[in-house]
Amino acid sequence: QVQLVESGGGSVQSGGSLRLSCAVFGYTYSISDIDCMAWFRQAPGKEREGVVDIDSAGSTDYKDSVKGRFTISRDNAKNMLYLQMNSLKPEDTAMYFCAADPSRCPVVLSTTSFRYWGQGAQVTVSS
């Protein structure tokens, strides 16, 4: 059974940085076979939204509001996905989820496009 486990969340002041990690367990083959991996977030009272995705070739697609501040990366040898978040703002406060699916990354990030999900990591940014 495939499991995704996030770590690295926490509380920071506006302008600070955090790095989220997502470990993939139980996948039969290398995660290089998982074509699409992504980060989503969900703020209280709001729907879960896509933040960024990365495919097996390393191509990325960022939500406009995080471009230039967030960086996604994957280490297939270590079965890991990362999200480096810099210049954090209070509006980045949310539960962050990693997601994965063997299919190609969708044109528009949608929760329905991903088969595997982590349990979430809380990120809180204070002003």
mmCIF file of C-alpha atoms in Angstrom:
data_model
loop_
_atom_site.group_PDB
_atom_site.id
_atom_site.type_symbol
_atom_site.label_atom_id
_atom_site.label_comp_id
_atom_site.label_asym_id
_atom_site.label_seq_id
_atom_site.Cartn_x
_atom_site.Cartn_y
_atom_site.Cartn_z
ATOM 1 C CA GLN A 1 0.000 0.000 0.000
ATOM 2 C CA VAL A 2 1.386 3.366 -1.006
ATOM 3 C CA GLN A 3 1.792 5.898 1.769
ATOM 4 C CA LEU A 4 2.878 9.523 1.582
ATOM 5 C CA VAL A 5 4.174 11.133 4.752
ATOM 6 C CA GLU A 6 4.780 14.884 4.996
ATOM 7 C CA SER A 7 7.116 16.599 7.439
ATOM 8 C CA GLY A 8 8.657 20.009 7.952
ATOM 9 C CA GLY A 9 5.623 22.155 8.691
ATOM 10 C CA GLY A 10 5.637 24.755 11.420
ATOM 11 C CA SER A 11 5.111 28.382 12.366
ATOM 12 C CA VAL A 12 7.126 31.265 10.966
ATOM 13 C CA GLN A 13 6.854 35.021 10.711
ATOM 14 C CA SER A 14 6.052 36.762 7.473
ATOM 15 C CA GLY A 15 9.069 36.706 5.184
ATOM 16 C CA GLY A 16 10.404 33.497 6.660
ATOM 17 C CA SER A 17 11.108 30.139 5.039
ATOM 18 C CA LEU A 18 10.088 26.531 5.518
ATOM 19 C CA ARG A 19 10.886 23.325 3.671
ATOM 20 C CA LEU A 20 8.308 20.579 3.415
ATOM 21 C CA SER A 21 9.289 17.001 2.700
ATOM 22 C CA CYS A 22 7.147 14.110 1.510
ATOM 23 C CA ALA A 23 8.398 10.535 1.818
ATOM 24 C CA VAL A 24 6.842 7.847 -0.376
ATOM 25 C CA PHE A 25 6.543 4.357 1.075
ATOM 26 C CA GLY A 26 5.231 1.133 -0.346
ATOM 27 C CA TYR A 27 5.444 1.887 -4.045
ATOM 28 C CA THR A 28 6.399 -1.266 -5.882
ATOM 29 C CA TYR A 29 8.733 0.470 -8.277
ATOM 30 C CA SER A 30 10.848 3.621 -8.134
ATOM 31 C CA ILE A 31 8.895 6.839 -7.826
ATOM 32 C CA SER A 32 10.475 7.777 -11.127
ATOM 33 C CA ASP A 33 7.527 5.761 -12.459
ATOM 34 C CA ILE A 34 5.126 8.139 -10.704
ATOM 35 C CA ASP A 35 4.717 10.657 -13.492
ATOM 36 C CA CYS A 36 3.050 13.407 -11.491
ATOM 37 C CA MET A 37 3.703 14.610 -7.948
ATOM 38 C CA ALA A 38 2.227 17.745 -6.472
ATOM 39 C CA TRP A 39 1.603 19.923 -3.470
ATOM 40 C CA PHE A 40 -1.861 21.123 -2.517
ATOM 41 C CA ARG A 41 -2.979 23.292 0.365
ATOM 42 C CA GLN A 42 -6.183 23.895 2.241
ATOM 43 C CA ALA A 43 -6.880 26.892 4.440
ATOM 44 C CA PRO A 44 -9.651 26.777 7.070
ATOM 45 C CA GLY A 45 -13.053 27.111 5.459
ATOM 46 C CA LYS A 46 -11.643 26.911 1.932
ATOM 47 C CA GLU A 47 -11.352 24.237 -0.705
ATOM 48 C CA ARG A 48 -8.131 22.357 -1.275
ATOM 49 C CA GLU A 49 -6.155 24.054 -4.036
ATOM 50 C CA GLY A 50 -3.217 23.012 -6.149
ATOM 51 C CA VAL A 51 0.041 24.831 -5.489
ATOM 52 C CA VAL A 52 2.530 23.198 -7.845
ATOM 53 C CA ASP A 53 3.219 19.959 -9.665
ATOM 54 C CA ILE A 54 6.281 18.254 -11.099
ATOM 55 C CA ASP A 55 6.427 15.450 -13.617
ATOM 56 C CA SER A 56 8.967 12.675 -14.018
ATOM 57 C CA ALA A 57 10.974 14.792 -16.469
ATOM 58 C CA GLY A 58 11.221 17.607 -13.954
ATOM 59 C CA SER A 59 8.782 19.979 -15.626
ATOM 60 C CA THR A 60 6.908 22.132 -13.144
ATOM 61 C CA ASP A 61 3.733 24.187 -13.059
ATOM 62 C CA TYR A 62 3.248 26.723 -10.265
ATOM 63 C CA LYS A 63 0.199 28.557 -9.011
ATOM 64 C CA ASP A 64 0.688 32.248 -9.866
ATOM 65 C CA SER A 65 0.632 33.397 -6.253
ATOM 66 C CA VAL A 66 3.659 31.257 -5.320
ATOM 67 C CA LYS A 67 5.813 31.743 -8.416
ATOM 68 C CA GLY A 68 9.260 33.003 -7.523
ATOM 69 C CA ARG A 69 8.782 32.102 -3.839
ATOM 70 C CA PHE A 70 8.188 28.330 -3.801
ATOM 71 C CA THR A 71 10.326 25.630 -5.398
ATOM 72 C CA ILE A 72 9.283 22.028 -5.879
ATOM 73 C CA SER A 73 11.803 19.238 -6.349
ATOM 74 C CA ARG A 74 11.875 15.470 -6.277
ATOM 75 C CA ASP A 75 14.601 12.971 -5.502
ATOM 76 C CA ASN A 76 13.576 9.723 -7.142
ATOM 77 C CA ALA A 77 16.524 7.809 -5.678
ATOM 78 C CA LYS A 78 15.347 8.669 -2.174
ATOM 79 C CA ASN A 79 11.610 8.451 -2.909
ATOM 80 C CA MET A 80 11.206 12.054 -1.742
ATOM 81 C CA LEU A 81 9.304 15.156 -2.792
ATOM 82 C CA TYR A 82 10.156 18.610 -1.448
ATOM 83 C CA LEU A 83 8.678 22.089 -1.329
ATOM 84 C CA GLN A 84 10.979 24.964 -0.453
ATOM 85 C CA MET A 85 8.896 27.961 0.596
ATOM 86 C CA ASN A 86 10.554 31.376 0.855
ATOM 87 C CA SER A 87 9.182 34.865 1.489
ATOM 88 C CA LEU A 88 6.181 33.342 3.198
ATOM 89 C CA LYS A 89 3.056 35.453 3.640
ATOM 90 C CA PRO A 90 0.146 35.119 6.075
ATOM 91 C CA GLU A 91 -2.066 34.061 3.168
ATOM 92 C CA ASP A 92 0.156 30.987 2.721
ATOM 93 C CA THR A 93 -1.176 29.674 6.036
ATOM 94 C CA ALA A 94 -2.794 26.290 5.364
ATOM 95 C CA MET A 95 -2.517 22.550 5.703
ATOM 96 C CA TYR A 96 -0.193 21.378 2.945
ATOM 97 C CA PHE A 97 -0.652 17.985 1.305
ATOM 98 C CA CYS A 98 1.576 16.056 -1.050
ATOM 99 C CA ALA A 99 -0.073 14.008 -3.764
ATOM 100 C CA ALA A 100 1.052 11.545 -6.400
ATOM 101 C CA ASP A 101 -0.357 9.741 -9.395
ATOM 102 C CA PRO A 102 1.204 7.493 -12.047
ATOM 103 C CA SER A 103 -0.672 9.363 -14.781
ATOM 104 C CA ARG A 104 0.553 12.458 -16.552
ATOM 105 C CA CYS A 105 0.161 15.744 -14.736
ATOM 106 C CA PRO A 106 -3.206 17.340 -15.477
ATOM 107 C CA VAL A 107 -3.467 20.618 -17.347
ATOM 108 C CA VAL A 108 -5.269 22.072 -14.337
ATOM 109 C CA LEU A 109 -4.352 20.803 -10.879
ATOM 110 C CA SER A 110 -7.331 19.046 -9.396
ATOM 111 C CA THR A 111 -7.714 16.821 -6.367
ATOM 112 C CA THR A 112 -9.544 14.269 -8.518
ATOM 113 C CA SER A 113 -6.406 13.717 -10.622
ATOM 114 C CA PHE A 114 -4.386 12.200 -7.790
ATOM 115 C CA ARG A 115 -4.641 8.724 -6.378
ATOM 116 C CA TYR A 116 -2.248 8.953 -3.428
ATOM 117 C CA TRP A 117 -2.304 11.558 -0.650
ATOM 118 C CA GLY A 118 -0.384 12.410 2.477
ATOM 119 C CA GLN A 119 -1.966 13.296 5.801
ATOM 120 C CA GLY A 120 -0.944 16.948 5.665
ATOM 121 C CA ALA A 121 1.504 19.295 7.356
ATOM 122 C CA GLN A 122 0.415 22.573 8.944
ATOM 123 C CA VAL A 123 2.104 25.788 7.862
ATOM 124 C CA THR A 124 1.284 28.932 9.825
ATOM 125 C CA VAL A 125 2.649 32.341 8.856
ATOM 126 C CA SER A 126 2.146 35.235 11.237
ATOM 127 C CA SER A 127 2.309 38.899 10.291
#
